[in-house]
Short mmCIF file of C-alpha atoms in Angstrom, two decimals:
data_model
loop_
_atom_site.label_atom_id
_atom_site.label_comp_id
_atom_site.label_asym_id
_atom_site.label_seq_id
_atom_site.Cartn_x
_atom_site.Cartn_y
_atom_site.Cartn_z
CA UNK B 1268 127.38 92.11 116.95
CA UNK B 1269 124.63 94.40 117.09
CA UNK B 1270 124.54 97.95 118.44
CA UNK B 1271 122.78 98.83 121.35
CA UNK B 1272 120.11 101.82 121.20
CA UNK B 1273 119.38 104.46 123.24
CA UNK B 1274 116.48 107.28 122.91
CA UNK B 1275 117.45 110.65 122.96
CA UNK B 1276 117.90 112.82 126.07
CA UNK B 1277 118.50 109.34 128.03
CA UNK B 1278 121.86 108.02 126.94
CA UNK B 1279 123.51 108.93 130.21
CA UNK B 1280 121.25 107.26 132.90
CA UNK B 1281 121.46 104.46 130.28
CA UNK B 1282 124.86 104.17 130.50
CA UNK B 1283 125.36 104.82 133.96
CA UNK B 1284 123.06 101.25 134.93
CA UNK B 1285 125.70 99.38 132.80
CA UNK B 1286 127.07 100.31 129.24
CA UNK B 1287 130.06 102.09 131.06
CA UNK B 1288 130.35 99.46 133.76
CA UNK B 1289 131.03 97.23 130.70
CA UNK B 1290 133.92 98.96 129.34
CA UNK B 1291 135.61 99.19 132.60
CA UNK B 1292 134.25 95.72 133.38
CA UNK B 1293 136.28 94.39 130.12
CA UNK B 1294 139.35 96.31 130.63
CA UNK B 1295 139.84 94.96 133.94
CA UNK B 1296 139.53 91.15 133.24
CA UNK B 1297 141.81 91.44 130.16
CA UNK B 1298 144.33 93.05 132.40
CA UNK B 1299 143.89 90.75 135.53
CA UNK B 1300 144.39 87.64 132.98
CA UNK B 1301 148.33 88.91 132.88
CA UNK B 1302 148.85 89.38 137.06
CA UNK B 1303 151.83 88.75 138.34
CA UNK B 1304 153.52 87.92 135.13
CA UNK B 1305 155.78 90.66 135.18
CA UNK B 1306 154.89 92.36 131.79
CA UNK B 1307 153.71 95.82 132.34
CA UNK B 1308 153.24 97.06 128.65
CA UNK B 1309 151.52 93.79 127.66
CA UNK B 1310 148.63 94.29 130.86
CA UNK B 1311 148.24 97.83 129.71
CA UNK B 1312 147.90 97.05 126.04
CA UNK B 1313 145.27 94.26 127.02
CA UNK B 1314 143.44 96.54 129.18
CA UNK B 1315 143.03 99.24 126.13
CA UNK B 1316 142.37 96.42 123.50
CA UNK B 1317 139.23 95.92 125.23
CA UNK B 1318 138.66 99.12 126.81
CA UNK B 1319 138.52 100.25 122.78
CA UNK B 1320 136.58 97.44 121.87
CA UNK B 1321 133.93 98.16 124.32
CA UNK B 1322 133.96 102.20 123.63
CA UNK B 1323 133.29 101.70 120.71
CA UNK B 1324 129.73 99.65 120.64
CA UNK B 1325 128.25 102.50 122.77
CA UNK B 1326 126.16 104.70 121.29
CA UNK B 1327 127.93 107.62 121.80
CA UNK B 1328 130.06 110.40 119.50
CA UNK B 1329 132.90 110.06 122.17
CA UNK B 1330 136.14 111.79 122.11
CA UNK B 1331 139.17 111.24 124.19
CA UNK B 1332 140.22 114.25 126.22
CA UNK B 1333 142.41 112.13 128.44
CA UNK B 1334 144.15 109.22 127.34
CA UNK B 1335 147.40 106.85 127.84
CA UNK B 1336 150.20 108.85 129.16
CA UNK B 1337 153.22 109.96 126.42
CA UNK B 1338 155.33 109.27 129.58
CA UNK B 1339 154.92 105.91 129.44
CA UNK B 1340 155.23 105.27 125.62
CA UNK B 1341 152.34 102.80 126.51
CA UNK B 1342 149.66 101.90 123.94
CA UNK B 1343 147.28 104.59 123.96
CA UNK B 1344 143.61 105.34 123.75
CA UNK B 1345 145.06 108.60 122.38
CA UNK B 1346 143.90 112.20 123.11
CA UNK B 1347 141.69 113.57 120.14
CA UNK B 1348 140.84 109.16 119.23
CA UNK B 1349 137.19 109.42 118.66
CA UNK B 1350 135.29 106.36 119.86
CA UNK B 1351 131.58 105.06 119.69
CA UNK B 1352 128.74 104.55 117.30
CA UNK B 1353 128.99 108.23 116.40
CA UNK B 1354 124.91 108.07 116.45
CA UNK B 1355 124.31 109.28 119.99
CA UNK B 1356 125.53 112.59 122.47
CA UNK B 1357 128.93 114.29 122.34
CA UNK B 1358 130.86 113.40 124.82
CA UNK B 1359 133.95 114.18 126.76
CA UNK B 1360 136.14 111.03 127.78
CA UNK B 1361 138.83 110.29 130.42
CA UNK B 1362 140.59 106.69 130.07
CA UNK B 1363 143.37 105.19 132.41
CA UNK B 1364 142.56 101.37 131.02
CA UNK B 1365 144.58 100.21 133.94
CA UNK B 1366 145.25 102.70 136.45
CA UNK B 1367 148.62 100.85 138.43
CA UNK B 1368 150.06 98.72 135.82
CA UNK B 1369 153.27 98.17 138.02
CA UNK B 1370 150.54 96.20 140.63
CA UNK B 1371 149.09 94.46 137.95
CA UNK B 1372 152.48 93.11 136.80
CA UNK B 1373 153.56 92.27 140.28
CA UNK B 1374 149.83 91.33 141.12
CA UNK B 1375 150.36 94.25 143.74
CA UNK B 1376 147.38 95.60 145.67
CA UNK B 1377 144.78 98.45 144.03
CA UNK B 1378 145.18 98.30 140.42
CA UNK B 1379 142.21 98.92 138.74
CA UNK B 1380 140.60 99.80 135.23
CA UNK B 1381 138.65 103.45 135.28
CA UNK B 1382 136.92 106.41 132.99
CA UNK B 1383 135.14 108.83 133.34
CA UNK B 1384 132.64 110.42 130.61
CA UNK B 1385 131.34 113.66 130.62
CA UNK B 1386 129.07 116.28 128.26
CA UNK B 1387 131.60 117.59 125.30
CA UNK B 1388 133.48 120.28 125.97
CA UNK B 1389 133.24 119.95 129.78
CA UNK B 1390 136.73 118.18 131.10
CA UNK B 1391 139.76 119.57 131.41
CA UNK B 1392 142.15 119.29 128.29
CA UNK B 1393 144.74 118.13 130.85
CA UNK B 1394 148.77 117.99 128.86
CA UNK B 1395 150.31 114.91 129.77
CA UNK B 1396 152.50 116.45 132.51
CA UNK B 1397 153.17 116.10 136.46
CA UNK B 1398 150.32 118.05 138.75
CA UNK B 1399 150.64 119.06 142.34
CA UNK B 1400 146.91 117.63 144.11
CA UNK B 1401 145.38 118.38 147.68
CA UNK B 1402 142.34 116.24 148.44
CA UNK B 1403 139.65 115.27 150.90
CA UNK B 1404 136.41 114.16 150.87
CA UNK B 1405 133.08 115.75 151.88
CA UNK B 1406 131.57 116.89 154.69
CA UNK B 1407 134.09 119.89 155.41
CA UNK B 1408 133.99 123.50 155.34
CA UNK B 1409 135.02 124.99 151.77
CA UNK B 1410 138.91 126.45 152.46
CA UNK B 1411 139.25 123.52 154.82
CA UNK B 1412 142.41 122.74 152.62
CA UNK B 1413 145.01 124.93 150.54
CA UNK B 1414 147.30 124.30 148.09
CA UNK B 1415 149.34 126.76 148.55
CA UNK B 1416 149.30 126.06 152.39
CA UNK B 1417 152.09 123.85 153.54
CA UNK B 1418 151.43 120.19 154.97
CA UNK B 1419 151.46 120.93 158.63
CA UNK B 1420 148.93 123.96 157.96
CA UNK B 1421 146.35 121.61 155.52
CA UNK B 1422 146.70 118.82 158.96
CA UNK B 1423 146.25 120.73 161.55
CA UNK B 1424 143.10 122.57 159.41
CA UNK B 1425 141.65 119.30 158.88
CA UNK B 1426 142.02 118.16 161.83
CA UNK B 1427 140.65 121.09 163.36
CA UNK B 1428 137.64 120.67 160.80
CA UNK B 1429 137.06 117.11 161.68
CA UNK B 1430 137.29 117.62 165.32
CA UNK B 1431 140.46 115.63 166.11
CA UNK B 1432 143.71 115.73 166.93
CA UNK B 1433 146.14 115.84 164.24
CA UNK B 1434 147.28 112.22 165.92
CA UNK B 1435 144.44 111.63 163.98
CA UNK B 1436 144.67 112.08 160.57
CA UNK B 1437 145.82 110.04 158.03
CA UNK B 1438 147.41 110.91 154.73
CA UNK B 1439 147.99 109.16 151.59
CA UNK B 1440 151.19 110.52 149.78
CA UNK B 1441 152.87 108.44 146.62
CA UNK B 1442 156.38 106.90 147.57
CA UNK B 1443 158.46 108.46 145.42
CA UNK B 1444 161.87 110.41 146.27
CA UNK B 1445 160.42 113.96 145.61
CA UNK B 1446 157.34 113.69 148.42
CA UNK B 1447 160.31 113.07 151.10
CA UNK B 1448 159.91 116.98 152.57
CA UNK B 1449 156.22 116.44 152.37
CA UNK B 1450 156.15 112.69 154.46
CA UNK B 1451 158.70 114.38 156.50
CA UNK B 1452 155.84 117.62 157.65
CA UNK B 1453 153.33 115.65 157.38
CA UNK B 1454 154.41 113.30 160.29
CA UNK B 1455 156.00 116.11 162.33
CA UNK B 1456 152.59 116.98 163.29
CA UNK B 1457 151.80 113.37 164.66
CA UNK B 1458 149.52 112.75 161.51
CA UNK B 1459 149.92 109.00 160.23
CA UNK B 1460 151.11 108.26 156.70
CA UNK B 1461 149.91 105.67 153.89
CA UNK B 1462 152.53 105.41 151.16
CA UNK B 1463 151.59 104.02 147.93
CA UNK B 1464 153.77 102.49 144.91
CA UNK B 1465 150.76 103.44 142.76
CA UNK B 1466 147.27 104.73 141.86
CA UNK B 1467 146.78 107.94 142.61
CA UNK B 1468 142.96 108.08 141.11
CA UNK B 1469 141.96 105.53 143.79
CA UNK B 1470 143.85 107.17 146.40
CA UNK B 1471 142.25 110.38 145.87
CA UNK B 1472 138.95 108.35 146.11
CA UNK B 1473 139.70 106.60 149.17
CA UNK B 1474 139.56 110.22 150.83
CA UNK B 1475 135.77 109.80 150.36
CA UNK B 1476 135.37 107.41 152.82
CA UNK B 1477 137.85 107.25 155.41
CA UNK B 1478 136.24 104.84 158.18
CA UNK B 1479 136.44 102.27 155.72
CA UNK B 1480 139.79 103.15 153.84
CA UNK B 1481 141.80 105.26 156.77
CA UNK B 1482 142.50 107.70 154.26
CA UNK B 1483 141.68 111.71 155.16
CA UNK B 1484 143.81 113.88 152.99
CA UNK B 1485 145.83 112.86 149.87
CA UNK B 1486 148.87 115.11 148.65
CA UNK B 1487 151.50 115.41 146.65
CA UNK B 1488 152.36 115.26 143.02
CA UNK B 1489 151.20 112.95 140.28
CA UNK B 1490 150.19 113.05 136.59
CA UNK B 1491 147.68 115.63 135.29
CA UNK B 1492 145.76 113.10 133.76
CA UNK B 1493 144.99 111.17 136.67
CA UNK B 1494 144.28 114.30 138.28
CA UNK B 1495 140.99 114.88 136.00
CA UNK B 1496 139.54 111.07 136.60
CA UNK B 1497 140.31 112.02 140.14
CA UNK B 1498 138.72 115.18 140.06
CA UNK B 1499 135.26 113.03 138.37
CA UNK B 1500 135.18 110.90 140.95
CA UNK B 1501 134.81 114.08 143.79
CA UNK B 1502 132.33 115.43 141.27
CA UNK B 1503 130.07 113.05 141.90
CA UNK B 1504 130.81 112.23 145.94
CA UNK B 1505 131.45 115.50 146.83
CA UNK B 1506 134.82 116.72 148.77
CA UNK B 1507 137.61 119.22 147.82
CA UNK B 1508 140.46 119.25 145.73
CA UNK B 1509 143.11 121.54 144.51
CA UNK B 1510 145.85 121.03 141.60
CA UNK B 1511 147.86 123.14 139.69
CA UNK B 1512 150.06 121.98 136.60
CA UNK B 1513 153.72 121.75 136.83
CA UNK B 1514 155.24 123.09 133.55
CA UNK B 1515 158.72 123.56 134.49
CA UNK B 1516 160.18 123.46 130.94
CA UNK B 1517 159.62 125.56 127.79
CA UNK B 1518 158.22 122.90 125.78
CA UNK B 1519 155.85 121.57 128.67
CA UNK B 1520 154.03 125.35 128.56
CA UNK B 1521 154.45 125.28 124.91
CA UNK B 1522 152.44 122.04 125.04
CA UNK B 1523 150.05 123.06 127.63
CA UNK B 1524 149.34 126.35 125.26
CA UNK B 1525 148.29 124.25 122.67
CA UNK B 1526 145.80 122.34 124.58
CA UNK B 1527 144.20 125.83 125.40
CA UNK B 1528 146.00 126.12 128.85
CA UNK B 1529 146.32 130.25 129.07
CA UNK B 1530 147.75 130.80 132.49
CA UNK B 1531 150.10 128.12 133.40
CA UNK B 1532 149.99 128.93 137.25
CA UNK B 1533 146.17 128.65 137.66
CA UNK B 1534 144.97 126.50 140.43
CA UNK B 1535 142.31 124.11 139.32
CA UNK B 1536 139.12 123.26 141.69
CA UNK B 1537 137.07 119.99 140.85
CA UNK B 1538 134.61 122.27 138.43
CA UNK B 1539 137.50 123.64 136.67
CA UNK B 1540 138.15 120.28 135.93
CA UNK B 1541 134.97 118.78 135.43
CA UNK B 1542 132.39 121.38 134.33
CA UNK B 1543 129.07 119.31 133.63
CA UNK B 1544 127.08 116.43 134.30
CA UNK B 1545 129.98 113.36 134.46
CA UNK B 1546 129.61 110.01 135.15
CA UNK B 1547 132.87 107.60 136.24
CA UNK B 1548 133.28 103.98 136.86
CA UNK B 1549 136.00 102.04 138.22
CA UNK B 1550 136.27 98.19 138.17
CA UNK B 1551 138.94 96.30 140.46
CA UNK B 1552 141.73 93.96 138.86
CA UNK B 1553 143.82 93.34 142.00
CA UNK B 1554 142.20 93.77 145.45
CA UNK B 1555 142.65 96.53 147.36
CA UNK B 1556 141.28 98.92 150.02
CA UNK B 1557 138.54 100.52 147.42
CA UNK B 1558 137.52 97.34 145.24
CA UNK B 1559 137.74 93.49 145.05
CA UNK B 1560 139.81 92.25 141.93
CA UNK B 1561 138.62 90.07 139.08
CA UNK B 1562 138.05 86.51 140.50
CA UNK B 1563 138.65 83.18 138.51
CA UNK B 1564 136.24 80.56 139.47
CA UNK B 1565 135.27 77.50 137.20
CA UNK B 1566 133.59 78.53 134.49
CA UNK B 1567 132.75 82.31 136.19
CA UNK B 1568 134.70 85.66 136.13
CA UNK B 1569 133.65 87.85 139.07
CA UNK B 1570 133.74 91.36 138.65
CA UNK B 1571 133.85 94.17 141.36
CA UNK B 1572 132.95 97.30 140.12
CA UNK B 1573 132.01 101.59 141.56
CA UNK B 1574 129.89 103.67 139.01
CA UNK B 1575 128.83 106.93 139.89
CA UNK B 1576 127.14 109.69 138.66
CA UNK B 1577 127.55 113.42 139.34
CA UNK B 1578 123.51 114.86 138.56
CA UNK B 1579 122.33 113.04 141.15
CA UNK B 1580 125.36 111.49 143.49
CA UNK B 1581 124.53 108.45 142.88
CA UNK B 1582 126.78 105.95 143.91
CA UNK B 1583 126.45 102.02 142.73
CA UNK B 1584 128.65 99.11 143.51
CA UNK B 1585 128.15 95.95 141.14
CA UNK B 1586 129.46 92.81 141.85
CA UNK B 1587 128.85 90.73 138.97
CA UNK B 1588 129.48 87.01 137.89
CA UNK B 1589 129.97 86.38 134.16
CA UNK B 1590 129.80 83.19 132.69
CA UNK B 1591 129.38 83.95 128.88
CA UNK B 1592 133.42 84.14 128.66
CA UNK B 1593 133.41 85.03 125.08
CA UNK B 1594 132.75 88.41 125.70
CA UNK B 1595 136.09 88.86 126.97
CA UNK B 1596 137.95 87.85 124.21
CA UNK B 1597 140.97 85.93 126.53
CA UNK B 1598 141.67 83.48 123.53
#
């Protein structure tokens, strides 16, 4: 196959019209081909078979900053894997192949195949541990929210912000056992809340647009590397968000030292996170509130995809039919 070209000093725009809406493209409809079957490991591993595949035709000298979670013991784009042609920019990359394997498996709602890609040197080296996030989307004075703030005091500030009653506001929190005092504040001060089984980079997102997804504020707790693909996607939309890494064990900060992580308390705004020019694209395996899933027709796989770019806040959404299959590599 032969490799695609790119002159210098243009490789991002290049790849921002649709080299890296490929790769997410790819990873999506390998992972949507296993829905509902049950098998989380085997719709991750498809989804990073041809995310990998795909990385590595661009002409880039890529290096994975943020990769498959240890957690998991899931096969990994690994942190430190380098990836591309090696004949193009340095570059900075953030994977999560598929981004809510569980609703994959269970052909659940929201699952969808993202990364991000950024100058070198310029994301976060995030450790593969739990992160506490705060997050809203633009439009807002700066302070509006604070993580260090409780929930009823972040509501009632947003709601004063936006102009509403805290009645009004609607939060997106994961459902899991250790958000229970949060959903518990948040809804003593009439605010609404969305629970989700999974996905916490398109949750964050959905904060960006909350006529169409309900979504005002996300909070709560969720991995670290997530938190950086999340923090991309604000880059280049625009909003405010606040984590700080949870390194409640000696060999967590031990860890986190390693990866250059000097004061394990700090609280980390979207530029901490993401420091240059980053671009981030997101296609949909199962539908849900942000993006259509891959769709089966005869002889046609159709493809709904979100690229963005942070330079100029451009936003694109692609919806794409494909009908040489091959590409895919489904057997």
């Amino acid at each position: 196959m032969a490799e695609i070209t790119v002159k210098a000093g243009q490789a991002l725009e290049r790849i921002l019209t649709l080299e890296l809406v490929r790769v997410t493209e790819r990873a999506a409809v390998a992972s949507a081909s296993l829905r509902g079957r049950g098998d989380e490991k085997a719709a991750d591993k498809a989804a990073v078979d041809a995310m990998r595949r795909e990385l590595n035709r661009l002409p880039i000298a890529g290096r994975i900053v943020i990769g498959e979670g240890e957690r998991d013991e899931a096969p990994m784009l690994f942190i430190g894997e380098e990836v591309g042609t090696g004949k193009g920019p340095a570059v900075d990359i953030a994977v999560d192949p598929l981004e809510g394997t569980t609703l994959c498996a269970k052909n659940m709602p929201g699952s969808i195949a993202v990364m991000a890609m950024a100058e070198g040197g310029t994301l976060l080296y995030a450790p593969d541990v739990y992160m506490e996030k705060i997050a809203i989307g633009p439009g807002y004075p700066k302070g509006t929210i604070d993580i260090d703030a409780s929930p009823e005091d972040n509501i009632h500030s947003l709601a004063k912000a936006k102009g509403v009653k805290p009645s009004e506001i609607s939060a997106l929190i994961l459902d899991r056992p250790r958000h229970a005092a949060i959903i518990e504040a948040v809804r003593k001060t009439g605010a609404a809340v969305q629970l989700i089984t999974d996905g916490d980079v398109a949750g964050v997102i959905h904060t960006t647009n909350p006529e169409e997804t309900g979504v005002d504020i996300y909070l709560g707790t969720g991995g670290a590397p997530e938190g950086v693909l999340a923090a991309a996607a604000l880059r280049c939309i625009g909003g405010e968000m606040y984590t700080r890494l949870i390194l409640d064990t000696e060999e967590k900060r031990e860890r986190a030292k390693k990866m250059g992580v000097t004061d394990p308390k700090k609280i980390y705004t979207i530029t901490d996170m993401v420091r240059g020019d980053c671009l981030i694209a997101a296609t949909g395996v199962t539908t849900g509130n942000l993006l259509k899933g891959v769709k089966y027709d005869k002889g046609v796989v159709k493809t709904h995809t979100v690229v963005m770019r942070s330079a100029t806040g451009t936003v694109r959404w692609i919806e794409a039919e494909h009908r040489d299959l091959s590409k895919f590599h489904l057997g």
